[in-house]
Amino acid sequence: MEKKTKTVGIVGGGASGLVAAIAAAEGARARGMNVDVVVFERDDRVGRSILVTGNGRCNFSNSHLEVREYRNDAFVNRAFECLGDPASDEPAHQVMTFLEGCGLEWREEPDGRRYPLANKASVVVDVLRAAAARLGVQERCGKAVKAVELPREPGKPFTLRMEDGVFERADAVVVACGGRALRALDVEGLRKEGVRPVLGPLRVAEGDIPFVRELDNIRVKCSVQLLRDEGGRPACVGAESGELRFRKYGVSGICVFNLSRNASSGDILSLDLLQTGGGDEAVRYLTERRIRLARRYGESLSCLDLLRGLVLPRVAEALLKRAGIGEDATCDEKMAKKLAASLSDCRLTVSGIGDPEVCQVQRGGFAVGQFNPQTMQANDLPGLYVTGEALDVDGPCGGYNLHWAWGSGLLAGRACAEHLASRLSASEFRV
Ligand SMILES: Cc1cc2nc3c(=O)[nH]c(=O)nc-3n(C[C@H](O)[C@H](O)[C@H](O)COP(=O)(O)OP(=O)(O)OC[C@H]3O[C@@H](n4cnc5c(N)ncnc54)[C@H](O)[C@@H]3O)c2cc1C
């Protein structure tokens, strides 16, 4: 008797799609099944979304991942538990074993961020494509899927409708289209919310624009708090530190990107350029500095003198202007206190996301309650899986989002093979 061939259709050849394809093909091969794994990619090549990550270096994972930092962390935690490894306490350590098994060599930075040893994102794409090709995974590029339709009766295949009018059949489908393109894809039987860009720069209110515009492109090291009015009092709803970059419209930098996940219009960004922790410490620090410099400059020490050597000249000028203090104003003790407040609690009002185009992830998509976290399979829709950013999961900068993409792709790909195996009778297996 001729063995039946089953087909897995992967919608999107990005991070989670490529891993799902490899895992499905591997699972099928291990079971001796005849399975065609086909990646439908709307772009002219697979993996382009990986190439742009980490400024072209691909920060693909992190050894200090905190699962609670993910949106919908309970779902992510259950998924990562399935990918645990007794020899490691890292969440979803099997992701690392999988990538290493594909041939990826990597290195780690002191903060735990992991990059390919070759320091190029293209290497990650190369190893995944090679692993997929070795397993016979087919890439169909220039194929945008418009809709995924459910089987009309049990045992029948799914239909993938393409933008060019043709359709394809598949016995299992992994929707791995990322967040950006989600609007253009309908998946029958699944509810999806609108998506909005996060993990990007923040725009500030009109009143703060002259200040940030003057500092456009300047980078400063600082601590930033995100404050929200709660019952008339500002409550801290996020805190980060690192490099912040002023832009014409607001602020950017990894610390801002991370805060953008939780920022709403009307929130306040409080920049501490002294990084002393603010309040009394900032006053003490600047008062001592004033006394020290006055020994050399005399009592005519100006406010600009106090800031020179502490912050960049443009930052000093903009801060003084904003505080309504003349550069030549004498820096007495009272003035030092005023400057301590300007430097340690420089407030900007958030008015929204700065530039959606540079946001790293889209929040929203398919609500996680519709899926089994152990397999990424849609509840009550056997054979249909969603992975990566298409699900309502996102994490901060630092390798979180790719780690989720690889992990969810791995679970879905393995589950696909399992699902098809349960559909095929023993006689149809290769011996
Ligand atoms: C500039 C930038 C830098 C980033 N840097 C990092 C980083 O360093 N570390 C990190 O962890 N995360 C980073 N991210 C986030 C990370 O890239 C994503 O979270 C991750 O790639 C999501 O994986 P995915 O498989 O869900 O989707 P993607 O990797 O986006 O793949 C989706 C694929 O599906 C294709 N597609 C879409 N719609 C269709 C359709 N209808 N039919 C067929 N194909 C379709 C797309 O062309 C794409 O190839 C970055 C993101 C950006 C934008």
PDB file of C-alpha atoms in Angstrom, residues 135-236:
ATOM      1  CA  LEU A 135      15.028  17.925   6.376  1.00  0.00           C
ATOM      2  CA  GLY A 136      13.372  18.678   3.045  1.00  0.00           C
ATOM      3  CA  VAL A 137      11.419  21.736   4.222  1.00  0.00           C
ATOM      4  CA  GLN A 138      10.193  23.669   1.184  1.00  0.00           C
ATOM      5  CA  GLU A 139      10.409  27.460   1.028  1.00  0.00           C
ATOM      6  CA  ARG A 140       7.750  29.149  -1.101  1.00  0.00           C
ATOM      7  CA  CYS A 141       8.658  32.808  -1.168  1.00  0.00           C
ATOM      8  CA  GLY A 142       6.533  35.616  -2.606  1.00  0.00           C
ATOM      9  CA  LYS A 143       3.475  33.762  -1.265  1.00  0.00           C
ATOM     10  CA  ALA A 144       1.304  35.880   1.009  1.00  0.00           C
ATOM     11  CA  VAL A 145      -1.437  33.957   2.763  1.00  0.00           C
ATOM     12  CA  LYS A 146      -4.661  35.947   2.957  1.00  0.00           C
ATOM     13  CA  ALA A 147      -6.829  33.531   4.931  1.00  0.00           C
ATOM     14  CA  VAL A 148      -6.655  30.212   6.750  1.00  0.00           C
ATOM     15  CA  GLU A 149      -9.908  28.257   6.500  1.00  0.00           C
ATOM     16  CA  LEU A 150     -10.823  25.367   8.777  1.00  0.00           C
ATOM     17  CA  PRO A 151     -11.435  21.833   7.398  1.00  0.00           C
ATOM     18  CA  ARG A 152     -14.987  21.529   6.200  1.00  0.00           C
ATOM     19  CA  GLU A 153     -15.320  18.147   7.931  1.00  0.00           C
ATOM     20  CA  PRO A 154     -13.170  16.144  10.368  1.00  0.00           C
ATOM     21  CA  GLY A 155     -10.122  14.604   8.727  1.00  0.00           C
ATOM     22  CA  LYS A 156     -10.182  17.006   5.780  1.00  0.00           C
ATOM     23  CA  PRO A 157      -7.375  19.545   5.262  1.00  0.00           C
ATOM     24  CA  PHE A 158      -7.182  23.258   6.018  1.00  0.00           C
ATOM     25  CA  THR A 159      -7.278  25.692   3.098  1.00  0.00           C
ATOM     26  CA  LEU A 160      -4.693  28.445   2.767  1.00  0.00           C
ATOM     27  CA  ARG A 161      -5.939  31.205   0.473  1.00  0.00           C
ATOM     28  CA  MET A 162      -3.145  33.185  -1.128  1.00  0.00           C
ATOM     29  CA  GLU A 163      -3.211  36.840  -2.097  1.00  0.00           C
ATOM     30  CA  ASP A 164      -2.543  35.852  -5.708  1.00  0.00           C
ATOM     31  CA  GLY A 165      -5.855  33.968  -5.829  1.00  0.00           C
ATOM     32  CA  VAL A 166      -4.589  30.402  -5.614  1.00  0.00           C
ATOM     33  CA  PHE A 167      -5.124  28.136  -2.642  1.00  0.00           C
ATOM     34  CA  GLU A 168      -3.159  25.359  -0.969  1.00  0.00           C
ATOM     35  CA  ARG A 169      -4.250  22.537   1.314  1.00  0.00           C
ATOM     36  CA  ALA A 170      -2.549  21.534   4.549  1.00  0.00           C
ATOM     37  CA  ASP A 171      -3.293  18.928   7.217  1.00  0.00           C
ATOM     38  CA  ALA A 172      -1.818  21.130   9.929  1.00  0.00           C
ATOM     39  CA  VAL A 173      -1.149  24.865   9.902  1.00  0.00           C
ATOM     40  CA  VAL A 174       1.223  27.010  11.948  1.00  0.00           C
ATOM     41  CA  VAL A 175       0.415  30.716  11.831  1.00  0.00           C
ATOM     42  CA  ALA A 176       3.819  32.361  12.338  1.00  0.00           C
ATOM     43  CA  CYS A 177       3.250  35.661  10.563  1.00  0.00           C
ATOM     44  CA  GLY A 178       4.547  37.960  13.321  1.00  0.00           C
ATOM     45  CA  GLY A 179       2.647  40.997  14.585  1.00  0.00           C
ATOM     46  CA  ARG A 180       3.060  43.624  11.896  1.00  0.00           C
ATOM     47  CA  ALA A 181       1.242  41.732   9.149  1.00  0.00           C
ATOM     48  CA  LEU A 182      -1.485  40.303  11.335  1.00  0.00           C
ATOM     49  CA  ARG A 183      -4.186  42.690  10.170  1.00  0.00           C
ATOM     50  CA  ALA A 184      -3.998  41.323   6.638  1.00  0.00           C
ATOM     51  CA  LEU A 185      -4.533  37.684   7.650  1.00  0.00           C
ATOM     52  CA  ASP A 186      -7.843  36.057   8.618  1.00  0.00           C
ATOM     53  CA  VAL A 187      -7.780  32.827  10.552  1.00  0.00           C
ATOM     54  CA  GLU A 188     -11.180  31.197  10.711  1.00  0.00           C
ATOM     55  CA  GLY A 189     -12.290  30.197  14.181  1.00  0.00           C
ATOM     56  CA  LEU A 190      -9.887  32.464  16.047  1.00  0.00           C
ATOM     57  CA  ARG A 191     -10.478  35.860  17.618  1.00  0.00           C
ATOM     58  CA  LYS A 192      -7.797  38.444  17.186  1.00  0.00           C
ATOM     59  CA  GLU A 193      -7.450  41.847  18.812  1.00  0.00           C
ATOM     60  CA  GLY A 194      -5.964  44.865  17.085  1.00  0.00           C
ATOM     61  CA  VAL A 195      -2.219  45.294  17.428  1.00  0.00           C
ATOM     62  CA  ARG A 196      -0.289  48.352  18.527  1.00  0.00           C
ATOM     63  CA  PRO A 197       3.436  48.982  18.396  1.00  0.00           C
ATOM     64  CA  VAL A 198       5.429  48.827  21.640  1.00  0.00           C
ATOM     65  CA  LEU A 199       9.094  48.578  22.555  1.00  0.00           C
ATOM     66  CA  GLY A 200       9.980  51.798  20.818  1.00  0.00           C
ATOM     67  CA  PRO A 201      10.709  55.513  21.364  1.00  0.00           C
ATOM     68  CA  LEU A 202       8.246  57.759  23.177  1.00  0.00           C
ATOM     69  CA  ARG A 203       6.780  61.039  21.972  1.00  0.00           C
ATOM     70  CA  VAL A 204       6.500  63.857  24.504  1.00  0.00           C
ATOM     71  CA  ALA A 205       3.820  66.515  24.944  1.00  0.00           C
ATOM     72  CA  GLU A 206       3.961  69.757  22.921  1.00  0.00           C
ATOM     73  CA  GLY A 207       5.226  71.759  25.905  1.00  0.00           C
ATOM     74  CA  ASP A 208       8.338  69.561  26.167  1.00  0.00           C
ATOM     75  CA  ILE A 209       9.151  69.566  22.452  1.00  0.00           C
ATOM     76  CA  PRO A 210      11.392  72.711  22.473  1.00  0.00           C
ATOM     77  CA  PHE A 211      13.556  71.087  25.195  1.00  0.00           C
ATOM     78  CA  VAL A 212      14.000  67.702  23.477  1.00  0.00           C
ATOM     79  CA  ARG A 213      14.427  69.316  20.060  1.00  0.00           C
ATOM     80  CA  GLU A 214      17.354  71.316  21.358  1.00  0.00           C
ATOM     81  CA  LEU A 215      18.978  68.071  22.486  1.00  0.00           C
ATOM     82  CA  ASP A 216      18.171  66.046  19.359  1.00  0.00           C
ATOM     83  CA  ASN A 217      20.558  63.090  18.985  1.00  0.00           C
ATOM     84  CA  ILE A 218      22.329  63.678  22.309  1.00  0.00           C
ATOM     85  CA  ARG A 219      22.811  60.531  24.392  1.00  0.00           C
ATOM     86  CA  VAL A 220      22.931  60.601  28.183  1.00  0.00           C
ATOM     87  CA  LYS A 221      23.302  57.916  30.820  1.00  0.00           C
ATOM     88  CA  CYS A 222      20.468  58.192  33.293  1.00  0.00           C
ATOM     89  CA  SER A 223      17.867  56.470  35.429  1.00  0.00           C
ATOM     90  CA  VAL A 224      14.288  56.916  34.264  1.00  0.00           C
ATOM     91  CA  GLN A 225      11.071  56.465  36.203  1.00  0.00           C
ATOM     92  CA  LEU A 226       7.661  56.209  34.600  1.00  0.00           C
ATOM     93  CA  LEU A 227       5.178  58.025  36.832  1.00  0.00           C
ATOM     94  CA  ARG A 228       1.404  57.809  36.603  1.00  0.00           C
ATOM     95  CA  ASP A 229      -1.158  59.919  38.361  1.00  0.00           C
ATOM     96  CA  GLU A 230      -3.024  57.671  40.769  1.00  0.00           C
ATOM     97  CA  GLY A 231      -5.602  59.507  42.824  1.00  0.00           C
ATOM     98  CA  GLY A 232      -3.766  62.804  42.530  1.00  0.00           C
ATOM     99  CA  ARG A 233      -0.373  61.322  43.461  1.00  0.00           C
ATOM    100  CA  PRO A 234       2.330  60.185  41.051  1.00  0.00           C
ATOM    101  CA  ALA A 235       2.959  56.453  41.386  1.00  0.00           C
ATOM    102  CA  CYS A 236       6.039  54.829  39.871  1.00  0.00           C
TER     103      CYS A 236
END
